[in-house]
């Protein structure tokens, strides 16, 4: 007898997967908690027309695990989780379906705190919140993610002989969405030289008008000659094909899962490219959400978000001292914190 799902949960250290079904509203959803050692699991509600349930499960497991690492590395009292609703948000999303998902989340007794993600909005979270508490529906975290990335870039500049001053530093922002646009604004305010691209040319043009950035074609981003490549679109930016093409000296951005495979961390180091681990450098939004849950004000939240730079510096220093890749050093940091708390 085989137990494929249990084997997978055990090997990845997952706590549990809740399978939500509601015939009345058509709900098919999954809620995953990966690790709640440090606190309740905070994670997105992603609604997407997955081709099958394996694809939905893969996405939810991968993202839940990433949230554990992000919260642990950022020193937060939160665990990692994720939820997905299988369906097309444009045609299948109804208040009834969202409420049904909220009731499934409520079954976890507050151990999973949902926040909006691809395919859901803050308004949807408020509907989910009529059935479960707490939910994160208190504002867009993207500007804080961007602020953390800015401080992470500064930390990388310091680690490579600079003083953290962004004046004249050439940064290629890949993706002009919520995080990318906010990052471009912050960089421009620091007199960095910003290149920007988006598969939606209107978005890149709008950011360029506002910030004075130079627009490049999305296909040119990876090969752009720049000091910093800041991936702020999708994951998998560094893979076997793109690795030899890179002409940046630092990679630090908002996107999750920037490396197609963890092995690419060593390949980047061999090429002399400093990689700031994505889950460290893009943690500003999560820090902000924790602050919101604690009921603190924006000033205090901003101070803590700027601390992302110190954490990136600590990871880079640990990597340098012990001859590790920054990814390994960041994983060490997160895993040590989880071990310290585990009884
Ligand atoms: P978004 O959807 O607002 O923006 C993404 C942008 O990237 C869009 O404008 C899209 O058109 C563009 N894009 C897609 N593929 C592209 C490509 N190949 N080249 C150039 N542009 C492309 O999303 P977001 O909220 O800005 O998040 C961006 C990334 O950061 C995602 O990977 C997300 O998971 C990650 N992230 C976001 C937050 C946050 O606070 N929003 C926090 C942590 C991580």
Coordinates of N, CA and C in Angstrom, one line a residue, residues 40-270:
X40 N 0.8 31.4 14.1 CA -0.2 31.0 13.1 C 0.3 31.2 11.7
X41 N -0.1 30.4 10.8 CA 0.4 30.4 9.5 C -0.3 31.6 8.7
X42 N 0.5 32.5 8.2 CA -0.1 33.5 7.3 C 0.2 33.2 5.9
X43 N -0.8 33.2 5.0 CA -0.6 32.9 3.6 C -1.7 33.4 2.7
X44 N -1.4 33.4 1.5 CA -2.3 33.9 0.5 C -3.5 33.0 0.2
X45 N -4.6 33.7 -0.4 CA -5.7 33.0 -1.0 C -5.5 33.2 -2.5
X46 N -5.1 32.2 -3.2 CA -4.9 32.3 -4.6 C -6.1 31.6 -5.3
X47 N -6.7 32.3 -6.2 CA -7.8 31.7 -7.0 C -7.3 31.6 -8.5
X48 N -7.2 30.4 -9.0 CA -6.6 30.2 -10.3 C -7.3 28.9 -11.0
X49 N -7.4 29.0 -12.3 CA -8.0 27.8 -13.0 C -7.0 26.7 -13.2
X50 N -6.5 26.1 -12.1 CA -5.5 25.1 -12.2 C -6.0 23.9 -13.2
X51 N -5.1 23.4 -14.0 CA -5.5 22.3 -14.9 C -6.0 21.1 -14.2
X52 N -5.4 20.8 -13.0 CA -5.9 19.6 -12.3 C -5.5 19.8 -10.8
X53 N -5.9 18.8 -10.0 CA -5.7 19.0 -8.5 C -4.3 18.9 -8.1
X54 N -3.5 18.1 -8.9 CA -2.0 18.0 -8.6 C -1.4 19.4 -8.7
X55 N -1.7 20.1 -9.8 CA -1.1 21.4 -10.0 C -1.5 22.4 -8.8
X56 N -2.7 22.3 -8.4 CA -3.2 23.1 -7.3 C -2.5 22.8 -6.0
X57 N -2.3 21.5 -5.7 CA -1.6 21.0 -4.5 C -0.1 21.4 -4.6
X58 N 0.5 21.2 -5.7 CA 1.9 21.6 -5.9 C 2.1 23.1 -5.5
X59 N 1.3 23.9 -6.1 CA 1.4 25.4 -5.9 C 1.2 25.7 -4.4
X60 N 0.2 25.1 -3.8 CA -0.1 25.4 -2.4 C 1.0 24.9 -1.4
X61 N 1.5 23.8 -1.7 CA 2.6 23.2 -0.9 C 3.9 24.1 -1.0
X62 N 4.2 24.4 -2.2 CA 5.5 25.2 -2.5 C 5.4 26.5 -1.8
X63 N 4.2 27.2 -2.0 CA 4.1 28.5 -1.4 C 4.0 28.5 0.1
X64 N 3.3 27.5 0.7 CA 3.3 27.4 2.1 C 4.6 27.3 2.7
X65 N 5.5 26.4 2.1 CA 6.8 26.2 2.6 C 7.6 27.5 2.5
X66 N 7.5 28.2 1.4 CA 8.2 29.5 1.3 C 7.8 30.5 2.3
X67 N 6.5 30.5 2.7 CA 6.1 31.4 3.8 C 6.7 31.1 5.1
X68 N 6.9 29.8 5.4 CA 7.6 29.5 6.7 C 9.0 30.1 6.7
X69 N 9.7 29.9 5.6 CA 11.1 30.4 5.5 C 11.1 31.9 5.6
X70 N 10.2 32.5 4.9 CA 10.2 34.0 4.9 C 10.0 34.5 6.3
X71 N 9.0 34.0 7.0 CA 8.6 34.5 8.3 C 9.8 34.2 9.3
X72 N 10.3 33.0 9.2 CA 11.4 32.6 10.1 C 12.6 33.5 9.9
X73 N 13.0 33.6 8.6 CA 14.2 34.4 8.4 C 14.0 35.9 8.8
X74 N 12.8 36.4 8.7 CA 12.5 37.8 9.1 C 12.3 38.0 10.6
X75 N 12.4 36.9 11.3 CA 12.3 37.0 12.8 C 10.8 37.3 13.2
X76 N 9.8 36.8 12.5 CA 8.4 37.1 12.8 C 7.8 36.0 13.6
X77 N 6.8 36.3 14.3 CA 6.0 35.3 15.1 C 4.9 34.7 14.3
X78 N 5.2 34.3 13.1 CA 4.3 33.7 12.2 C 4.8 32.4 11.6
X79 N 3.8 31.6 11.2 CA 4.2 30.4 10.5 C 3.9 30.5 9.0
X80 N 4.1 29.4 8.3 CA 3.8 29.4 6.9 C 2.7 28.6 6.4
X81 N 1.8 29.1 5.6 CA 0.7 28.4 5.0 C 0.3 29.0 3.7
X82 N -0.7 28.3 3.1 CA -1.2 28.9 1.8 C -2.5 28.3 1.5
X83 N -3.4 29.0 0.8 CA -4.6 28.3 0.3 C -4.9 28.6 -1.1
X84 N -5.5 27.7 -1.8 CA -5.8 27.9 -3.2 C -7.3 27.5 -3.4
X85 N -7.9 28.3 -4.3 CA -9.3 27.9 -4.7 C -9.2 27.6 -6.2
X86 N -9.7 26.4 -6.6 CA -9.6 26.0 -8.0 C -10.7 26.7 -8.8
X87 N -10.4 27.5 -9.7 CA -11.5 28.2 -10.5 C -11.0 29.5 -11.1
X88 N -11.8 30.0 -12.0 CA -11.5 31.2 -12.7 C -12.0 32.4 -12.0
X89 N -11.2 33.3 -11.5 CA -11.7 34.4 -10.7 C -12.7 35.3 -11.5
X90 N -12.5 35.3 -12.8 CA -13.3 36.2 -13.6 C -14.8 35.6 -13.7
X91 N -14.9 34.3 -13.6 CA -16.3 33.8 -13.9 C -16.8 32.9 -12.7
X92 N -15.9 32.4 -11.9 CA -16.4 31.4 -10.9 C -16.5 32.0 -9.5
X93 N -16.0 33.2 -9.3 CA -15.9 33.8 -8.0 C -17.2 34.4 -7.6
X94 N -17.8 34.0 -6.5 CA -19.1 34.5 -6.0 C -18.9 34.8 -4.5
X95 N -19.7 35.7 -3.9 CA -19.6 35.8 -2.4 C -19.9 34.5 -1.7
X96 N -20.8 33.7 -2.2 CA -21.1 32.5 -1.5 C -19.9 31.5 -1.5
X97 N -19.2 31.5 -2.6 CA -18.0 30.6 -2.7 C -16.9 31.1 -1.8
X98 N -16.7 32.4 -1.7 CA -15.7 33.0 -0.8 C -16.1 32.7 0.7
X99 N -17.4 32.8 1.0 CA -17.8 32.5 2.4 C -17.6 31.1 2.7
X100 N -17.9 30.2 1.7 CA -17.7 28.7 1.9 C -16.2 28.5 2.2
X101 N -15.3 29.2 1.5 CA -13.9 29.0 1.7 C -13.5 29.5 3.1
X102 N -14.1 30.6 3.5 CA -13.9 31.2 4.8 C -14.3 30.2 5.9
X103 N -15.4 29.5 5.7 CA -15.8 28.5 6.7 C -14.8 27.3 6.8
X104 N -14.2 27.0 5.7 CA -13.2 25.9 5.7 C -12.0 26.4 6.5
X105 N -11.6 27.7 6.3 CA -10.4 28.2 7.0 C -10.8 28.3 8.5
X106 N -12.0 28.6 8.8 CA -12.4 28.8 10.2 C -12.2 27.5 11.0
X107 N -12.3 26.4 10.2 CA -12.2 25.0 10.9 C -10.8 24.9 11.5
X108 N -9.8 25.7 11.1 CA -8.5 25.6 11.6 C -8.3 26.5 12.9
X109 N -9.4 27.1 13.3 CA -9.3 27.8 14.6 C -8.3 28.9 14.7
X110 N -8.1 29.7 13.7 CA -7.2 30.8 13.7 C -5.8 30.5 13.4
X111 N -5.5 29.2 13.1 CA -4.1 28.8 12.8 C -3.7 29.1 11.4
X112 N -4.6 29.5 10.6 CA -4.3 30.0 9.2 C -4.9 31.4 9.1
X113 N -4.1 32.4 8.7 CA -4.6 33.8 8.5 C -4.4 34.1 7.1
X114 N -5.6 34.3 6.4 CA -5.5 34.5 4.9 C -5.3 36.0 4.5
X115 N -4.5 36.1 3.4 CA -4.3 37.5 2.8 C -4.6 37.3 1.3
X116 N -4.9 38.4 0.6 CA -5.2 38.2 -0.8 C -4.0 38.0 -1.6
X117 N -4.2 37.3 -2.7 CA -3.1 37.0 -3.6 C -3.7 37.0 -5.0
X118 N -3.0 36.4 -6.0 CA -3.4 36.4 -7.4 C -4.8 35.9 -7.4
X119 N -5.7 36.6 -8.1 CA -7.1 36.1 -8.2 C -8.1 36.5 -7.1
X120 N -7.5 37.1 -6.0 CA -8.4 37.6 -5.0 C -8.0 39.0 -4.6
X121 N -9.0 39.8 -4.0 CA -8.8 41.2 -3.7 C -9.0 41.3 -2.1
X122 N -8.7 42.5 -1.7 CA -9.0 42.9 -0.3 C -10.5 42.8 0.0
X123 N -11.3 43.2 -1.0 CA -12.7 43.1 -0.8 C -13.1 41.6 -0.6
X124 N -12.5 40.7 -1.4 CA -12.8 39.3 -1.2 C -12.4 38.8 0.2
X125 N -11.3 39.3 0.7 CA -10.9 39.0 2.0 C -11.9 39.4 3.1
X126 N -12.5 40.5 2.8 CA -13.5 41.0 3.8 C -14.7 40.0 3.8
X127 N -15.0 39.5 2.6 CA -16.1 38.5 2.6 C -15.7 37.2 3.3
X128 N -14.5 36.8 3.0 CA -14.0 35.6 3.7 C -14.0 35.8 5.2
X129 N -13.7 37.1 5.6 CA -13.6 37.4 7.0 C -15.0 37.5 7.7
X130 N -16.1 37.4 7.0 CA -17.4 37.2 7.7 C -17.5 35.8 8.3
X131 N -16.7 34.9 7.9 CA -16.8 33.5 8.3 C -15.6 33.1 9.2
X132 N -14.5 33.8 9.1 CA -13.3 33.4 9.9 C -12.5 34.6 10.4
X133 N -11.8 34.4 11.4 CA -11.0 35.6 12.0 C -9.8 35.0 12.6
X134 N -8.6 35.7 12.5 CA -8.4 37.0 11.8 C -8.2 36.8 10.3
X135 N -8.4 37.8 9.5 CA -7.9 37.9 8.1 C -7.1 39.2 7.9
X136 N -6.2 39.1 6.9 CA -5.4 40.3 6.6 C -6.1 41.1 5.5
X137 N -6.8 42.1 5.9 CA -7.5 42.9 4.8 C -7.3 44.4 5.0
X138 N -6.1 44.7 5.5 CA -5.9 46.1 6.0 C -4.9 46.9 5.2
X139 N -4.9 46.6 3.9 CA -4.1 47.5 3.0 C -3.1 46.6 2.2
X140 N -2.7 47.2 1.1 CA -1.8 46.6 0.2 C -0.3 46.6 0.7
X141 N 0.3 45.4 0.9 CA 1.6 45.3 1.5 C 2.7 45.7 0.5
X142 N 2.3 45.8 -0.8 CA 3.4 45.9 -1.9 C 4.4 47.1 -1.7
X143 N 3.9 48.3 -1.3 CA 4.9 49.4 -1.0 C 5.9 49.0 0.0
X144 N 5.5 48.2 1.0 CA 6.4 47.8 2.1 C 7.4 46.7 1.6
X145 N 6.9 45.9 0.7 CA 7.7 44.9 0.1 C 8.8 45.6 -0.7
X146 N 8.4 46.6 -1.4 CA 9.4 47.4 -2.2 C 10.4 48.1 -1.4
X147 N 9.9 48.7 -0.2 CA 10.8 49.3 0.7 C 11.9 48.4 1.2
X148 N 11.4 47.2 1.6 CA 12.4 46.1 2.0 C 13.4 45.8 0.9
X149 N 12.9 45.7 -0.3 CA 13.8 45.3 -1.4 C 14.9 46.5 -1.6
X150 N 14.4 47.7 -1.5 CA 15.3 48.8 -1.6 C 16.5 48.7 -0.5
X151 N 16.1 48.4 0.7 CA 17.1 48.3 1.8 C 17.9 47.0 1.5
X152 N 17.4 46.0 1.0 CA 18.1 44.8 0.6 C 19.2 45.1 -0.5
X153 N 18.8 45.9 -1.4 CA 19.7 46.3 -2.5 C 20.9 47.1 -1.9
X154 N 20.6 48.0 -1.0 CA 21.6 48.8 -0.3 C 22.6 47.8 0.4
X155 N 22.0 46.8 1.1 CA 22.9 45.8 1.8 C 23.8 45.1 0.8
X156 N 23.3 44.8 -0.3 CA 24.1 44.1 -1.3 C 25.2 45.0 -1.9
X157 N 24.9 46.3 -2.0 CA 25.9 47.3 -2.5 C 27.0 47.4 -1.5
X158 N 26.6 47.4 -0.2 CA 27.6 47.5 0.9 C 28.5 46.2 0.9
X159 N 27.9 45.1 0.7 CA 28.6 43.8 0.7 C 29.6 43.7 -0.5
X160 N 29.4 44.5 -1.5 CA 30.3 44.4 -2.7 C 31.1 45.7 -2.8
X161 N 31.4 46.3 -1.7 CA 32.4 47.4 -1.7 C 31.8 48.8 -1.7
X162 N 30.5 48.9 -1.9 CA 29.9 50.2 -1.9 C 29.5 50.7 -0.5
X163 N 28.9 51.9 -0.4 CA 28.5 52.4 0.9 C 27.0 52.5 1.0
X164 N 26.3 51.8 0.1 CA 24.8 51.8 0.1 C 24.2 52.9 -0.6
X165 N 25.0 53.9 -1.1 CA 24.4 55.0 -1.8 C 23.9 54.5 -3.2
X166 N 22.7 54.9 -3.5 CA 22.1 54.4 -4.8 C 22.3 55.3 -6.0
X167 N 22.9 56.5 -5.7 CA 23.1 57.5 -6.8 C 23.9 56.9 -7.9
X168 N 23.3 56.9 -9.1 CA 24.0 56.4 -10.3 C 24.0 54.9 -10.5
X169 N 23.5 54.2 -9.5 CA 23.5 52.7 -9.6 C 22.4 52.3 -10.6
X170 N 22.8 51.4 -11.5 CA 21.9 51.1 -12.6 C 21.1 49.8 -12.2
X171 N 19.8 50.0 -12.0 CA 19.0 48.9 -11.6 C 17.9 48.6 -12.6
X172 N 17.8 47.3 -13.0 CA 16.8 46.9 -14.0 C 15.7 46.2 -13.2
X173 N 14.5 46.9 -13.2 CA 13.3 46.4 -12.5 C 12.5 45.6 -13.6
X174 N 12.4 44.3 -13.3 CA 11.7 43.4 -14.2 C 10.3 43.2 -13.7
X175 N 9.3 43.9 -14.3 CA 7.9 43.8 -13.9 C 7.5 45.2 -13.2
X176 N 6.5 45.8 -13.8 CA 6.1 47.2 -13.3 C 4.7 47.1 -12.7
X177 N 4.5 46.0 -11.9 CA 3.3 45.8 -11.2 C 3.3 46.5 -9.8
X178 N 2.6 46.0 -8.9 CA 2.5 46.6 -7.5 C 3.9 46.8 -6.9
X179 N 4.7 45.8 -6.8 CA 6.0 45.9 -6.2 C 7.0 46.6 -7.1
X180 N 7.0 46.2 -8.4 CA 8.0 46.8 -9.3 C 7.8 48.3 -9.4
X181 N 6.6 48.8 -9.6 CA 6.4 50.2 -9.7 C 6.8 51.0 -8.5
X182 N 6.4 50.4 -7.3 CA 6.8 51.1 -6.1 C 8.3 51.1 -5.9
X183 N 9.0 50.0 -6.3 CA 10.4 50.0 -6.2 C 11.1 51.0 -7.1
X184 N 10.5 51.1 -8.3 CA 11.1 52.1 -9.3 C 11.0 53.5 -8.7
X185 N 9.9 53.8 -8.1 CA 9.7 55.1 -7.5 C 10.7 55.4 -6.4
X186 N 10.9 54.4 -5.5 CA 11.9 54.6 -4.4 C 13.3 54.7 -5.0
X187 N 13.6 54.0 -6.0 CA 15.0 54.0 -6.6 C 15.2 55.4 -7.3
X188 N 14.2 55.9 -8.0 CA 14.3 57.1 -8.6 C 14.5 58.3 -7.6
X189 N 13.8 58.1 -6.5 CA 13.9 59.2 -5.4 C 15.4 59.2 -4.9
X190 N 16.1 58.0 -5.0 CA 17.5 57.9 -4.5 C 18.5 58.2 -5.7
X191 N 17.9 58.7 -6.8 CA 18.8 59.1 -8.0 C 19.5 57.9 -8.6
X192 N 18.9 56.7 -8.4 CA 19.4 55.5 -9.2 C 19.1 55.6 -10.6
X193 N 19.8 54.9 -11.5 CA 19.4 54.9 -12.9 C 18.6 53.7 -13.2
X194 N 17.3 53.9 -13.4 CA 16.3 52.7 -13.4 C 16.0 52.4 -14.9
X195 N 16.1 51.0 -15.1 CA 15.5 50.5 -16.4 C 14.3 49.7 -15.9
X196 N 13.3 49.8 -16.8 CA 12.0 49.1 -16.4 C 11.4 48.3 -17.6
X197 N 10.8 47.2 -17.3 CA 10.1 46.5 -18.4 C 8.9 45.8 -17.8
X198 N 7.9 45.5 -18.7 CA 6.7 44.8 -18.3 C 6.2 44.2 -19.6
X199 N 5.6 43.0 -19.5 CA 4.9 42.4 -20.7 C 3.7 43.2 -21.0
X200 N 3.2 44.0 -20.1 CA 2.2 45.0 -20.4 C 2.9 46.4 -20.6
X201 N 3.0 46.8 -21.9 CA 3.8 47.9 -22.2 C 3.3 49.2 -21.5
X202 N 2.0 49.3 -21.3 CA 1.3 50.4 -20.7 C 1.9 50.6 -19.3
X203 N 2.0 49.5 -18.6 CA 2.5 49.6 -17.2 C 3.9 50.2 -17.1
X204 N 4.8 49.6 -18.0 CA 6.2 50.1 -18.0 C 6.2 51.6 -18.4
X205 N 5.4 52.0 -19.4 CA 5.4 53.4 -19.8 C 4.9 54.3 -18.7
X206 N 3.9 53.9 -18.0 CA 3.4 54.7 -16.9 C 4.5 54.9 -15.8
X207 N 5.2 53.9 -15.5 CA 6.3 54.0 -14.5 C 7.4 54.9 -15.0
X208 N 7.7 54.8 -16.3 CA 8.8 55.6 -16.9 C 8.4 57.1 -16.9
X209 N 7.1 57.3 -17.2 CA 6.6 58.8 -17.2 C 6.8 59.3 -15.8
X210 N 6.5 58.5 -14.8 CA 6.5 59.0 -13.4 C 7.9 59.2 -12.8
X211 N 8.8 58.3 -13.2 CA 10.1 58.2 -12.6 C 11.3 58.6 -13.4
X212 N 11.0 58.7 -14.7 CA 12.2 59.0 -15.6 C 13.0 57.8 -16.0
X213 N 12.4 56.6 -15.7 CA 13.1 55.3 -16.0 C 13.2 55.1 -17.5
X214 N 14.1 54.3 -17.9 CA 14.3 53.9 -19.3 C 13.5 52.6 -19.5
X215 N 12.6 52.6 -20.5 CA 11.9 51.4 -20.8 C 12.7 50.4 -21.7
X216 N 12.8 49.2 -21.3 CA 13.4 48.2 -22.2 C 12.4 47.1 -22.4
X217 N 12.7 46.3 -23.5 CA 11.7 45.2 -23.8 C 11.9 44.1 -22.8
X218 N 10.8 43.4 -22.4 CA 10.9 42.3 -21.4 C 12.0 41.3 -21.7
X219 N 12.2 41.0 -23.0 CA 13.1 40.0 -23.4 C 14.6 40.4 -23.1
X220 N 14.8 41.7 -22.9 CA 16.1 42.3 -22.7 C 16.5 42.3 -21.2
X221 N 15.6 42.1 -20.3 CA 15.8 42.3 -18.9 C 17.0 41.5 -18.3
X222 N 17.0 40.2 -18.7 CA 18.0 39.3 -18.1 C 19.4 39.6 -18.6
X223 N 19.4 40.1 -19.9 CA 20.7 40.4 -20.5 C 21.1 41.9 -20.3
X224 N 20.3 42.6 -19.6 CA 20.6 44.1 -19.5 C 21.9 44.3 -18.7
X225 N 22.8 45.2 -19.1 CA 24.0 45.5 -18.4 C 23.6 46.4 -17.3
X226 N 23.7 46.0 -16.1 CA 23.3 46.8 -14.9 C 24.0 46.3 -13.7
X227 N 24.0 47.1 -12.6 CA 24.5 46.7 -11.3 C 23.6 45.7 -10.7
X228 N 22.3 46.0 -10.7 CA 21.3 45.2 -10.0 C 20.2 44.8 -10.9
X229 N 19.9 43.4 -10.9 CA 18.7 43.0 -11.6 C 17.7 42.7 -10.5
X230 N 16.6 43.4 -10.6 CA 15.5 43.3 -9.5 C 14.3 42.6 -10.1
X231 N 14.2 41.3 -10.0 CA 13.0 40.6 -10.5 C 11.8 40.9 -9.7
X232 N 10.8 41.5 -10.3 CA 9.6 41.8 -9.6 C 8.3 41.4 -10.4
X233 N 8.5 40.2 -11.2 CA 7.4 39.7 -11.9 C 7.2 38.3 -11.5
X234 N 7.6 37.3 -12.3 CA 7.3 35.9 -11.9 C 8.6 35.3 -11.4
X235 N 8.5 34.0 -10.9 CA 9.7 33.3 -10.5 C 10.4 32.7 -11.6
X236 N 11.5 31.9 -11.3 CA 12.2 31.1 -12.3 C 13.0 32.0 -13.2
X237 N 13.4 33.2 -12.8 CA 14.2 34.1 -13.6 C 15.6 33.5 -14.0
X238 N 16.2 32.9 -13.0 CA 17.5 32.3 -13.2 C 17.3 30.8 -13.5
X239 N 17.6 30.4 -14.7 CA 17.6 29.0 -15.0 C 18.8 28.6 -15.9
X240 N 18.9 27.4 -16.4 CA 20.0 27.0 -17.2 C 20.2 27.9 -18.4
X241 N 19.1 28.3 -19.0 CA 19.2 29.1 -20.2 C 19.7 30.6 -19.9
X242 N 19.1 31.2 -18.8 CA 19.4 32.6 -18.6 C 20.7 32.8 -17.8
X243 N 21.2 31.8 -17.1 CA 22.4 31.9 -16.3 C 23.6 32.5 -17.0
X244 N 23.9 32.0 -18.2 CA 25.1 32.5 -18.9 C 24.8 33.9 -19.5
X245 N 23.6 34.3 -19.6 CA 23.3 35.6 -20.3 C 23.4 36.8 -19.3
X246 N 23.3 36.5 -18.0 CA 23.2 37.6 -17.0 C 24.4 38.5 -17.1
X247 N 24.1 39.9 -17.1 CA 25.2 40.8 -17.1 C 25.1 41.8 -15.9
X248 N 24.5 41.3 -14.8 CA 24.4 42.1 -13.6 C 25.4 41.7 -12.6
X249 N 25.6 42.4 -11.6 CA 26.5 41.9 -10.5 C 25.8 41.6 -9.2
X250 N 24.5 42.0 -9.2 CA 23.7 41.7 -8.0 C 22.3 41.3 -8.5
X251 N 21.7 40.3 -7.8 CA 20.3 40.0 -8.1 C 19.5 40.2 -6.7
X252 N 18.6 41.1 -6.7 CA 17.8 41.3 -5.5 C 16.5 42.0 -5.9
X253 N 15.4 41.2 -5.7 CA 14.1 41.8 -6.1 C 12.9 41.3 -5.3
X254 N 11.7 41.6 -5.7 CA 10.5 41.2 -5.0 C 10.0 39.9 -5.3
X255 N 10.3 39.3 -6.5 CA 9.6 38.1 -6.9 C 10.0 36.9 -6.0
X256 N 9.1 36.0 -5.9 CA 9.3 34.7 -5.1 C 9.9 33.7 -6.1
X257 N 10.7 32.8 -5.5 CA 11.2 31.6 -6.3 C 12.0 32.1 -7.5
X258 N 12.9 33.0 -7.3 CA 13.7 33.6 -8.4 C 14.6 32.5 -9.1
X259 N 15.1 31.6 -8.3 CA 15.9 30.5 -8.9 C 15.0 29.4 -9.3
X260 N 15.3 28.9 -10.5 CA 14.5 27.8 -11.0 C 14.8 26.6 -10.2
X261 N 16.0 26.5 -9.7 CA 16.5 25.3 -8.9 C 17.5 25.9 -7.9
X262 N 17.4 25.3 -6.6 CA 18.4 25.9 -5.6 C 19.8 25.8 -6.1
X263 N 20.2 24.8 -6.9 CA 21.5 24.6 -7.4 C 22.1 25.8 -8.1
X264 N 21.2 26.7 -8.6 CA 21.6 27.9 -9.3 C 22.3 28.9 -8.4
X265 N 22.1 28.7 -7.1 CA 22.7 29.6 -6.2 C 24.2 29.5 -6.3
X266 N 24.7 28.3 -6.3 CA 26.2 28.1 -6.5 C 26.7 28.5 -7.8
X267 N 25.9 28.3 -8.9 CA 26.3 28.7 -10.2 C 26.4 30.3 -10.3
X268 N 25.5 31.0 -9.6 CA 25.6 32.4 -9.6 C 26.9 32.9 -8.8
X269 N 27.1 32.2 -7.7 CA 28.4 32.6 -6.9 C 29.6 32.3 -7.8
X270 N 29.6 31.2 -8.6 CA 30.7 30.9 -9.4 C 30.9 32.0 -10.5

